[in-house]
Amino acid sequence: MRLVCGLLGVLMFTGVWSPAADIEIVKPGGDKYLFDLSGLSAGAVAGSEFKQTLSRDLELSGWFKAGGVTTASVLVKGAVEVSGGTLMATCMVRRRDGHSYLNRVFSGKPDKSRVLAHVVADAIVKAVTGKPGIASTRIVMVGSRGGTKDLYVCDADGGNLLQITHDKKPCLFPKWSADARGIVYTSYVGGFPDVYHIDLVSGRRRRIAAFPGLNAGADVSPDGREIVLTLSKDGNPDVYTMNLRTRRIKRVTRTQHAAEASPTWSPDGRRIVYVSDRSGSPQLYVVSRDGGRGQRISFHGSENVSPDWGPDGRIVCSSRRNGRYQLVLYTVQPQAELQITGEYVDHETPSWAPDGRHILFTKTQNYRSDLYVLDTKGDPQIRLTRLQGDWYSGAWSTR
Amino acid sequence: MFRFIRWMAMSLCLMICLLAVSGCGVTRRGKPDAGFEDDLLSVEGVDQLAGDYALAGRFGEDNRITDVQFPPVAFQYDSFQIAGSETAKITSVAEYMRRNADIRLVIEGHCDERGSREYNLSLGEHRALAVRAYLIGLGIEGSRIQTRSYGEEMPVDARHSPDAYRTNRRGEFALYR
């Protein structure tokens, strides 16, 4: 089972998300496929929710824009209906010239029309563009409401928000497991900062790292076998890897007078990017998974923190420039950087979507935090959280 | 009949696989890494594989001493250096621990809200470890002192002013018996 997941992961990285030379540059608002859903009949209540969700999902993919029946180049026809206790979506997706992209019947539960719409949206995105969709992915975050902090999960479009812990204790840095079935995070539920794993399917929570001192910032390796995390048990915060089956740990960094934080795996699982203040300020370093001396990759900005290594090899991080945190992309080879935000507010804890195009981040202004989605190809930012409270440390699921 | 036996065997294999994946059947291959340095905390009895939330090998909140309190150690912004003006606070804790041999201590490191949460968690730990090292230097056994970083999660003063930040950058002493 694990092996299959691992293989799938490898296929995803080598197959779908290989450095795609064919990705055309899409300008904001332009060069998108115009779609039309008027040929999709939806009678039931579930049907209209399905259609609304599908339309928004297609736009959120970044590749589509709603058009009229006379202007659209992608025409979706068919029917959404409840039949025999099943929600059925018959979808024929054609290009204006008649070329067929997709002709399939999708089925789901009548009370889960949003879920089915996400599946159909991803199938359409894949069939038309050849690229992976993100409609079925999910987002985990910390919500601080009324002074208490807990973990919440929502769909990629911000809907279906669910509270998954009720501890009222500080919780930090949630990340998804490689199979997107579970979450690892840091919690004080046992009195100390320890790392826990929550299986979202069974609802079971296990403590997986509880060494003396700090246990924090765990990130699951792409093959799902290991986590990389920060431990202070040997006298100062350093980066370690832990095999999830044997629970054996291995030290990756060894700095006596510096603090390490935020370790994150490269997509191939061979390297780790992390934050160290050994130069006097928090900066990004890259090290082999087997350890050694980290190579510094960030040289601009008084701080470079919270890195996330994207599926296409670009590292996004939060970089303090002119007094505010901005999002910056780094590539390791060749070494390059690109600032992608400029608004005079704080942009923190970025997390790549599995499509390698969208980035989730926390925007903080006037001491209020909300999650936003940024499109690296230039579409406007989208605010994801709208409820009262502070919403931050969002992480996009791995699939 | 053969078909039935084969079906049973396959089901059994599948169940074992599922158990292994779900983590219910985790078997321990050798002991978890226990490479703790001598002056660090005693980890005897700590079972990293325990699925419960008990503080195995750590001090329980039940034994917290609340009638004796020491003022927190203050820190400069983005620093874990112990200022000369703060050492007297640590010395008085050391004297108390020397007089009361059964007392154990958790040093809680805190930061102000500036900087990233991840970095602040490590910085808070560094602050707690610096106070711990100072106490060890004064002759207190390392096995009696643990650390707990709260980063920026537990401010004393929730405002966003320099005064609040100064109050929030601290190392607190939590005593246990």
Coordinates of C-alpha atoms in Angstrom, one line a residue:
Chain A
M1 CA 0.0 0.0 0.0
R2 CA 2.7 2.4 1.1
L3 CA 4.7 1.3 -2.0
V4 CA 1.8 2.1 -4.2
C5 CA 1.5 5.5 -2.7
G6 CA 5.2 6.0 -3.2
L7 CA 5.1 4.9 -6.8
L8 CA 2.1 7.2 -7.4
G9 CA 4.2 10.0 -5.9
V10 CA 7.1 9.3 -8.2
L11 CA 4.8 9.1 -11.2
M12 CA 3.2 12.4 -10.3
F13 CA 6.6 14.1 -10.0
T14 CA 8.2 12.6 -13.1
G15 CA 5.1 12.4 -15.2
V16 CA 2.7 15.2 -14.6
W17 CA 4.9 17.9 -13.1
S18 CA 8.1 17.4 -15.0
P19 CA 9.6 20.8 -15.9
A20 CA 6.9 21.6 -18.5
A21 CA 8.3 23.6 -21.4
D22 CA 4.9 23.7 -22.9
I23 CA 3.3 25.8 -20.2
E24 CA 2.3 29.0 -21.9
I25 CA 2.4 32.2 -20.0
V26 CA -1.2 33.2 -19.2
K27 CA -1.7 36.9 -18.7
P28 CA -4.1 38.1 -16.0
G29 CA -7.6 37.7 -17.3
G30 CA -6.5 36.8 -20.8
D31 CA -5.5 33.6 -22.6
K32 CA -7.9 31.5 -20.7
Y33 CA -10.3 28.9 -22.0
L34 CA -13.8 30.3 -22.0
F35 CA -16.3 27.7 -20.8
D36 CA -20.0 27.5 -20.9
L37 CA -22.2 25.4 -18.6
S38 CA -25.6 26.4 -20.0
G39 CA -25.9 23.0 -21.7
L40 CA -25.6 21.2 -18.4
S41 CA -29.1 20.8 -17.0
A42 CA -29.4 20.7 -13.3
G43 CA -32.9 20.3 -11.8
A44 CA -32.5 19.3 -8.2
V45 CA -31.1 21.5 -5.4
A46 CA -28.0 19.3 -5.3
G47 CA -27.7 20.0 -9.1
S48 CA -27.6 23.7 -8.7
E49 CA -25.0 23.6 -5.9
F50 CA -23.1 21.2 -8.2
K51 CA -23.1 23.7 -11.1
Q52 CA -22.1 26.7 -9.0
T53 CA -19.3 24.7 -7.4
L54 CA -18.1 23.4 -10.8
S55 CA -18.1 26.9 -12.3
R56 CA -16.1 28.4 -9.5
D57 CA -13.7 25.4 -9.4
L58 CA -12.9 25.9 -13.1
E59 CA -12.2 29.5 -12.6
L60 CA -10.1 28.8 -9.5
S61 CA -8.0 26.4 -11.5
G62 CA -6.6 29.5 -13.2
W63 CA -7.0 28.0 -16.7
F64 CA -10.7 28.9 -17.3
K65 CA -13.1 31.8 -17.3
A66 CA -16.8 31.7 -17.6
G67 CA -18.0 32.8 -21.1
G68 CA -21.3 32.9 -23.0
V69 CA -22.6 30.2 -25.1
T70 CA -21.6 32.1 -28.3
T71 CA -18.1 33.0 -27.1
A72 CA -17.0 29.9 -25.1
S73 CA -14.5 27.6 -26.6
V74 CA -15.2 24.7 -24.1
L75 CA -18.8 23.7 -24.0
V76 CA -20.0 21.5 -21.1
K77 CA -23.3 19.6 -21.8
G78 CA -25.2 16.9 -20.0
A79 CA -27.3 16.6 -16.9
V80 CA -27.0 16.4 -13.2
E81 CA -29.7 14.4 -11.5
V82 CA -30.5 12.3 -8.5
S83 CA -31.5 8.9 -9.5
G84 CA -32.0 5.9 -7.2
G85 CA -30.3 7.7 -4.2
T86 CA -27.2 8.5 -6.3
L87 CA -26.1 11.9 -7.7
M88 CA -25.3 11.3 -11.3
A89 CA -23.4 13.9 -13.5
T90 CA -23.3 13.1 -17.2
C91 CA -20.7 15.3 -18.7
M92 CA -19.9 15.8 -22.4
V93 CA -17.1 18.4 -22.8
R94 CA -16.4 19.5 -26.3
R95 CA -14.4 22.1 -28.1
R96 CA -16.4 24.5 -30.3
D97 CA -15.2 22.7 -33.4
G98 CA -16.6 19.4 -32.1
H99 CA -13.5 17.8 -30.7
S100 CA -14.4 15.8 -27.7
Y101 CA -12.4 16.4 -24.5
L102 CA -14.4 14.2 -22.1
N103 CA -17.5 12.1 -22.2
R104 CA -18.2 10.4 -18.8
V105 CA -20.7 9.7 -16.2
F106 CA -19.7 10.7 -12.6
S107 CA -21.6 9.5 -9.6
G108 CA -21.6 10.4 -5.9
K109 CA -23.8 10.9 -2.9
P110 CA -26.7 13.4 -3.2
D111 CA -25.7 15.3 -0.1
K112 CA -22.1 15.6 -1.4
S113 CA -22.7 17.5 -4.6
R114 CA -19.7 19.8 -3.9
V115 CA -17.4 16.7 -3.7
L116 CA -18.6 15.4 -7.0
A117 CA -18.3 18.9 -8.6
H118 CA -14.7 19.0 -7.4
V119 CA -14.0 15.6 -9.1
V120 CA -15.6 16.7 -12.3
A121 CA -13.7 20.0 -12.3
D122 CA -10.4 18.2 -11.9
A123 CA -11.3 15.8 -14.8
I124 CA -12.2 18.7 -17.1
V125 CA -9.0 20.6 -16.2
K126 CA -6.9 17.5 -16.9
A127 CA -8.8 16.7 -20.1
V128 CA -8.6 20.2 -21.6
T129 CA -5.2 21.4 -20.3
G130 CA -3.3 18.2 -19.5
K131 CA -2.5 19.8 -16.1
P132 CA -3.5 18.6 -12.7
G133 CA -6.5 20.3 -11.1
I134 CA -6.7 21.3 -7.5
A135 CA -10.4 21.4 -6.8
S136 CA -10.4 18.1 -4.8
T137 CA -7.4 19.2 -2.7
R138 CA -7.8 20.4 0.8
I139 CA -6.3 23.0 3.2
V140 CA -5.5 22.7 6.9
M141 CA -4.9 25.8 9.0
V142 CA -4.8 27.1 12.5
G143 CA -7.9 29.1 13.6
S144 CA -7.7 31.4 16.6
R145 CA -11.2 32.3 17.7
G146 CA -12.1 33.8 21.0
G147 CA -8.6 33.4 22.3
T148 CA -8.4 29.6 21.6
K149 CA -6.4 27.9 18.8
D150 CA -7.4 24.8 17.0
L151 CA -6.9 23.0 13.7
Y152 CA -9.5 23.4 10.9
V153 CA -9.7 21.9 7.4
C154 CA -11.5 23.2 4.3
D155 CA -11.8 22.5 0.6
A156 CA -9.5 24.3 -1.8
D157 CA -12.3 26.8 -2.6
G158 CA -12.6 27.7 1.1
G159 CA -15.9 25.8 1.5
N160 CA -16.7 22.9 3.8
L161 CA -14.8 24.3 6.8
L162 CA -14.5 21.8 9.6
Q163 CA -12.9 22.1 13.0
I164 CA -10.8 19.0 13.7
T165 CA -9.3 19.6 17.1
H166 CA -11.0 20.9 20.2
D167 CA -8.0 21.2 22.6
K168 CA -8.0 25.0 23.2
K169 CA -4.2 24.6 23.5
P170 CA -1.6 26.2 21.2
C171 CA -1.2 24.2 18.0
L172 CA 1.2 25.0 15.3
F173 CA 2.5 24.2 11.8
P174 CA 0.0 21.6 10.4
K175 CA 1.2 19.8 7.3
W176 CA -0.4 17.0 5.3
S177 CA 0.9 13.4 5.2
A178 CA 2.1 12.2 1.8
D179 CA -1.2 10.4 1.1
A180 CA -3.2 13.5 2.2
R181 CA -5.1 11.2 4.6
G182 CA -3.6 12.7 7.7
I183 CA -2.0 15.7 9.3
V184 CA 1.1 16.1 11.4
Y185 CA 1.4 19.2 13.6
T186 CA 2.8 20.5 16.9
S187 CA 0.5 20.6 19.9
Y188 CA 0.7 21.5 23.6
V189 CA -2.1 19.1 24.4
G190 CA 0.3 17.0 26.5
G191 CA 1.8 20.1 28.2
F192 CA 4.9 20.3 26.1
P193 CA 5.4 21.1 22.4
D194 CA 5.2 17.6 20.8
V195 CA 4.5 16.3 17.3
Y196 CA 1.2 14.5 16.7
H197 CA -0.3 12.7 13.7
I198 CA -4.1 12.8 13.1
D199 CA -5.6 10.3 10.8
L200 CA -8.6 12.2 9.3
V201 CA -10.3 9.0 8.2
S202 CA -10.2 7.1 11.5
G203 CA -10.0 10.2 13.6
R204 CA -7.2 8.7 15.6
R205 CA -4.4 10.9 17.0
R206 CA -1.0 9.6 17.9
R207 CA 2.0 11.4 19.5
I208 CA 4.9 10.7 17.3
A209 CA 7.7 12.8 18.8
A210 CA 8.0 13.7 22.4
F211 CA 11.6 14.2 23.2
P212 CA 12.7 16.5 26.0
G213 CA 12.5 20.1 24.9
L214 CA 11.2 21.2 21.6
N215 CA 9.5 18.9 19.1
A216 CA 8.2 21.0 16.2
G217 CA 7.7 21.7 12.6
A218 CA 7.4 18.2 11.2
D219 CA 7.1 17.7 7.5
V220 CA 6.4 14.3 5.9
S221 CA 8.7 13.1 3.2
P222 CA 7.3 12.6 -0.3
D223 CA 7.4 8.8 0.1
G224 CA 5.6 9.0 3.4
R225 CA 8.2 7.1 5.3
E226 CA 9.9 9.8 7.3
I227 CA 9.4 13.2 8.9
V228 CA 11.9 16.0 9.2
L229 CA 11.5 18.1 12.3
T230 CA 13.2 20.4 14.8
L231 CA 14.3 18.9 18.1
S232 CA 16.3 20.5 20.9
K233 CA 17.0 17.4 23.0
D234 CA 20.7 17.6 22.4
G235 CA 21.0 21.1 23.8
N236 CA 19.9 23.4 21.0
P237 CA 17.3 23.3 18.2
D238 CA 18.6 21.3 15.3
V239 CA 17.0 19.5 12.3
Y240 CA 16.5 15.7 12.5
T241 CA 14.8 13.1 10.4
M242 CA 12.7 10.3 12.0
N243 CA 11.6 7.1 10.3
L244 CA 7.9 6.8 11.0
R245 CA 8.0 3.0 11.3
T246 CA 11.0 2.4 13.4
R247 CA 10.9 5.8 15.2
R248 CA 14.7 6.0 14.7
I249 CA 16.0 9.5 14.5
K250 CA 19.0 10.9 12.6
R251 CA 20.6 14.3 13.1
V252 CA 20.8 16.4 10.0
T253 CA 22.2 19.8 11.2
R254 CA 24.7 20.3 14.0
T255 CA 25.0 23.9 15.0
Q256 CA 26.0 24.7 18.6
H257 CA 25.2 28.3 18.7
A258 CA 22.3 28.6 16.2
A259 CA 18.6 27.8 16.1
E260 CA 17.2 25.8 13.2
A261 CA 13.5 25.8 12.2
S262 CA 11.0 25.0 9.5
P263 CA 12.6 22.1 7.7
T264 CA 10.8 21.0 4.5
W265 CA 11.6 18.3 2.0
S266 CA 12.5 18.8 -1.7
P267 CA 10.0 17.1 -4.1
D268 CA 12.4 14.2 -4.7
G269 CA 13.0 13.7 -1.0
R270 CA 16.7 14.0 -1.3
R271 CA 17.3 17.5 0.1
I272 CA 15.9 19.6 2.9
V273 CA 15.5 23.4 3.0
Y274 CA 15.4 24.9 6.5
V275 CA 15.9 28.2 8.4
S276 CA 19.0 28.8 10.5
D277 CA 20.1 32.0 12.3
R278 CA 23.8 30.9 12.3
S279 CA 24.7 34.0 10.2
G280 CA 23.0 36.3 12.8
S281 CA 19.6 36.5 11.1
P282 CA 17.2 33.8 10.1
Q283 CA 18.0 32.7 6.5
L284 CA 17.4 29.7 4.2
Y285 CA 19.8 26.8 3.9
V286 CA 19.7 23.6 1.8
V287 CA 21.2 20.4 3.0
S288 CA 21.3 16.8 1.9
R289 CA 18.9 14.5 3.7
D290 CA 21.9 12.7 5.0
G291 CA 23.2 15.8 6.7
G292 CA 26.3 17.8 6.2
R293 CA 26.9 21.5 6.0
G294 CA 23.9 23.5 4.8
Q295 CA 24.3 25.8 1.8
R296 CA 22.8 29.2 2.2
I297 CA 20.4 30.2 -0.6
S298 CA 18.9 33.5 0.6
F299 CA 21.0 36.7 0.6
H300 CA 18.4 39.5 0.4
G301 CA 16.0 40.4 3.1
S302 CA 16.7 40.8 6.8
E303 CA 14.9 37.5 7.4
N304 CA 14.0 34.6 5.1
V305 CA 11.6 32.2 6.9
S306 CA 8.9 29.5 6.4
P307 CA 10.1 27.9 3.1
D308 CA 8.0 25.5 1.1
W309 CA 9.6 23.5 -1.7
G310 CA 7.2 23.3 -4.7
P311 CA 6.5 20.4 -7.0
D312 CA 8.4 22.1 -9.9
G313 CA 11.5 22.8 -7.7
R314 CA 10.8 26.4 -6.8
I315 CA 11.1 27.3 -3.1
V316 CA 8.7 29.9 -1.8
C317 CA 9.4 31.7 1.4
S318 CA 8.5 34.7 3.5
S319 CA 11.2 37.4 3.2
R320 CA 11.4 40.5 5.3
R321 CA 11.9 43.5 3.1
N322 CA 11.5 47.2 4.0
G323 CA 9.8 46.2 7.3
R324 CA 7.2 43.8 5.8
Y325 CA 7.2 40.1 5.0
Q326 CA 6.9 39.5 1.2
L327 CA 6.7 36.2 -0.7
V328 CA 9.8 35.4 -2.7
L329 CA 10.6 32.4 -5.0
Y330 CA 14.0 30.9 -4.9
T331 CA 15.6 28.4 -7.3
V332 CA 18.6 26.4 -6.1
Q333 CA 20.1 25.6 -9.5
P334 CA 20.7 28.1 -11.0
Q335 CA 20.5 30.3 -8.0
A336 CA 17.8 32.9 -8.6
E337 CA 15.1 34.8 -6.7
L338 CA 11.9 36.6 -7.6
Q339 CA 9.7 38.7 -5.3
I340 CA 6.1 37.9 -6.1
T341 CA 4.2 40.2 -3.6
G342 CA 4.5 43.9 -3.0
E343 CA 1.6 45.2 -1.0
Y344 CA 2.7 46.8 2.3
V345 CA 1.3 44.1 4.6
D346 CA 2.8 40.9 6.0
H347 CA 2.7 37.8 3.7
E348 CA 3.6 34.7 5.8
T349 CA 3.7 30.8 5.8
P350 CA 3.4 30.2 2.1
S351 CA 2.3 26.7 0.9
W352 CA 2.4 25.4 -2.6
A353 CA -0.7 23.9 -4.2
P354 CA 0.1 20.5 -5.8
D355 CA -0.4 22.2 -9.3
G356 CA 2.8 24.1 -8.7
R357 CA 1.0 27.3 -9.8
H358 CA -1.0 28.5 -6.8
I359 CA 0.3 29.5 -3.3
L360 CA -1.6 29.7 -0.1
F361 CA -0.4 32.3 2.4
T362 CA -1.4 34.2 5.5
K363 CA -2.0 37.9 5.0
T364 CA -1.8 40.0 8.2
Q365 CA -2.9 43.6 8.3
N366 CA -3.9 45.6 11.3
Y367 CA -3.0 42.5 13.4
R368 CA -5.7 40.5 11.7
S369 CA -4.8 37.3 9.7
D370 CA -6.6 35.6 6.9
L371 CA -5.6 33.0 4.3
Y372 CA -5.3 34.0 0.7
V373 CA -4.5 32.2 -2.5
L374 CA -2.0 33.7 -4.9
D375 CA -1.6 32.7 -8.6
T376 CA 2.1 32.8 -9.7
K377 CA 0.8 33.4 -13.3
G378 CA -0.8 36.6 -12.3
D379 CA -4.5 36.2 -11.5
P380 CA -5.7 38.4 -8.6
Q381 CA -5.4 37.1 -5.1
I382 CA -8.4 35.3 -3.6
R383 CA -9.4 35.6 0.1
L384 CA -10.1 32.1 1.4
T385 CA -11.2 32.7 5.0
R386 CA -14.1 35.0 5.9
L387 CA -15.1 34.0 9.4
Q388 CA -14.4 36.0 12.5
G389 CA -11.1 35.2 14.1
D390 CA -7.5 34.8 12.9
W391 CA -6.6 32.2 10.3
Y392 CA -3.0 31.3 9.6
S393 CA -0.4 28.6 9.0
G394 CA -2.3 27.2 6.1
A395 CA -1.0 24.1 4.3
W396 CA -2.2 22.8 1.0
S397 CA -2.7 19.1 0.7
T398 CA -0.2 17.1 -1.3
R399 CA -2.8 15.8 -3.6
Chain B
M1 CA -13.0 -25.6 -1.0
F2 CA -9.6 -24.7 -2.4
R3 CA -11.1 -21.5 -3.6
F4 CA -12.3 -20.8 -0.1
I5 CA -8.9 -21.4 1.5
R6 CA -7.3 -19.2 -1.1
W7 CA -9.8 -16.5 -0.4
M8 CA -9.2 -16.8 3.3
A9 CA -5.4 -16.5 2.8
M10 CA -5.8 -13.5 0.6
S11 CA -8.1 -11.8 3.1
L12 CA -5.6 -12.5 5.9
C13 CA -2.8 -11.0 3.8
L14 CA -4.9 -7.9 3.0
M15 CA -5.8 -7.5 6.7
I16 CA -2.2 -7.6 7.7
C17 CA -1.3 -5.1 5.0
L18 CA -4.1 -2.8 6.2
L19 CA -3.0 -3.1 9.8
A20 CA 0.5 -2.2 8.9
V21 CA -0.6 0.8 6.9
S22 CA -3.0 2.1 9.6
G23 CA -0.3 1.9 12.2
C24 CA -2.3 -0.3 14.5
G25 CA 0.2 -3.1 14.1
V26 CA 3.3 -1.0 14.6
T27 CA 6.1 -3.3 15.7
R28 CA 9.2 -2.0 17.4
R29 CA 12.4 -2.9 15.6
G30 CA 15.0 -2.1 18.1
K31 CA 14.7 0.8 20.6
P32 CA 13.8 4.3 19.5
D33 CA 16.8 6.5 19.3
A34 CA 17.8 7.5 22.8
G35 CA 21.0 9.4 22.2
F36 CA 20.5 11.9 25.0
E37 CA 23.5 13.7 26.4
D38 CA 24.3 13.1 30.0
D39 CA 23.5 16.5 31.3
L40 CA 20.2 16.5 29.6
L41 CA 17.0 15.1 31.0
S42 CA 16.5 11.6 32.2
V43 CA 14.5 9.8 29.6
E44 CA 14.1 6.5 31.4
G45 CA 10.6 5.3 31.0
V46 CA 9.8 7.6 28.1
D47 CA 8.0 5.5 25.6
Q48 CA 8.0 7.5 22.3
L49 CA 5.6 4.9 20.9
A50 CA 3.0 5.3 23.5
G51 CA -0.3 6.3 21.9
D52 CA -1.6 8.1 25.0
Y53 CA -1.1 11.7 26.1
A54 CA 0.4 11.1 29.5
L55 CA 3.6 13.0 30.2
A56 CA 5.8 9.9 30.4
G57 CA 9.1 10.9 31.9
R58 CA 8.1 14.6 32.1
F59 CA 6.8 16.5 35.1
G60 CA 3.1 16.3 35.6
E61 CA 1.0 19.4 36.0
D62 CA -0.3 17.9 39.2
N63 CA 2.9 18.5 41.0
R64 CA 3.2 22.1 40.0
I65 CA 4.2 24.4 42.9
T66 CA 2.2 27.7 42.8
D67 CA 3.0 29.2 46.2
V68 CA 6.6 30.0 45.3
Q69 CA 7.2 32.2 42.3
F70 CA 10.2 33.8 40.8
P71 CA 10.2 36.8 38.4
P72 CA 10.8 36.0 34.8
V73 CA 14.2 36.6 33.0
A74 CA 13.9 39.4 30.4
F75 CA 15.5 39.3 27.0
Q76 CA 16.4 41.7 24.2
Y77 CA 14.7 41.5 20.8
D78 CA 15.8 38.5 18.8
S79 CA 18.3 37.5 21.4
F80 CA 18.8 34.7 23.9
Q81 CA 21.8 36.3 25.7
I82 CA 21.3 36.6 29.4
A83 CA 21.9 40.2 30.3
G84 CA 24.0 41.0 33.4
S85 CA 21.1 42.7 35.0
E86 CA 19.1 39.4 34.8
T87 CA 21.5 37.0 36.4
A88 CA 20.5 37.8 40.0
K89 CA 17.0 36.4 39.2
I90 CA 18.6 33.1 38.1
T91 CA 20.9 33.0 41.1
S92 CA 18.0 33.2 43.5
V93 CA 16.3 30.3 41.7
A94 CA 19.5 28.3 42.0
E95 CA 19.7 29.0 45.7
Y96 CA 16.1 27.9 46.2
M97 CA 16.8 24.6 44.2
R98 CA 19.9 24.0 46.3
R99 CA 18.0 24.3 49.5
N100 CA 15.1 22.1 48.2
A101 CA 16.7 19.1 46.6
D102 CA 13.3 17.6 45.6
I103 CA 12.4 20.6 43.4
R104 CA 12.4 20.3 39.7
L105 CA 12.1 23.1 37.2
V106 CA 10.7 23.7 33.7
I107 CA 12.0 26.9 32.1
E108 CA 9.4 28.4 29.7
G109 CA 10.8 30.5 26.9
H110 CA 8.5 33.2 25.3
C111 CA 8.9 35.7 22.5
D112 CA 7.1 38.8 21.4
E113 CA 4.9 38.5 18.3
R114 CA 7.4 39.9 15.8
G115 CA 9.1 37.4 13.5
S116 CA 7.7 34.1 12.2
R117 CA 6.0 31.7 14.6
E118 CA 8.4 28.9 13.7
Y119 CA 11.5 31.0 14.3
N120 CA 10.0 32.3 17.5
L121 CA 9.4 28.7 18.8
S122 CA 13.1 27.9 18.3
L123 CA 14.1 31.3 19.8
G124 CA 12.0 30.7 22.8
E125 CA 13.6 27.3 23.2
H126 CA 17.0 28.9 22.9
R127 CA 16.1 31.4 25.7
A128 CA 15.0 28.5 28.0
L129 CA 18.1 26.6 27.2
A130 CA 20.3 29.6 27.9
V131 CA 18.7 30.0 31.4
R132 CA 19.1 26.2 31.9
A133 CA 22.8 26.4 31.0
Y134 CA 23.3 29.3 33.4
L135 CA 21.7 27.2 36.2
I136 CA 23.9 24.2 35.4
G137 CA 26.9 26.6 35.5
L138 CA 25.7 27.5 39.1
G139 CA 25.9 23.8 40.0
I140 CA 22.3 22.7 39.6
E141 CA 22.0 19.2 38.0
G142 CA 20.8 19.3 34.4
S143 CA 18.5 16.3 35.1
R144 CA 16.3 18.6 37.3
I145 CA 15.7 21.2 34.6
Q146 CA 13.5 20.9 31.6
T147 CA 12.6 23.4 28.9
R148 CA 9.3 24.4 27.2
S149 CA 9.2 26.9 24.5
Y150 CA 5.9 28.7 23.8
G151 CA 7.3 30.9 21.1
E152 CA 4.8 33.8 20.6
E153 CA 1.8 31.7 21.6
M154 CA 1.3 32.8 25.2
P155 CA 1.8 36.6 25.5
V156 CA 1.3 38.2 28.9
D157 CA 0.3 41.4 27.3
A158 CA -1.8 41.0 24.1
R159 CA -1.2 44.6 22.9
H160 CA 1.1 45.5 20.1
S161 CA 3.4 48.1 21.7
P162 CA 7.1 48.2 22.6
D163 CA 6.1 47.9 26.3
A164 CA 4.0 44.8 25.6
Y165 CA 6.8 43.3 23.5
R166 CA 9.3 43.9 26.4
T167 CA 7.0 42.1 28.9
N168 CA 6.4 39.2 26.5
R169 CA 10.1 38.4 25.8
R170 CA 10.8 36.3 28.9
G171 CA 12.0 33.1 30.5
E172 CA 9.5 31.9 33.2
F173 CA 10.3 29.5 36.0
A174 CA 7.7 26.7 36.6
L175 CA 8.5 24.7 39.7
Y176 CA 7.5 21.1 40.3
R177 CA 7.9 18.7 43.2

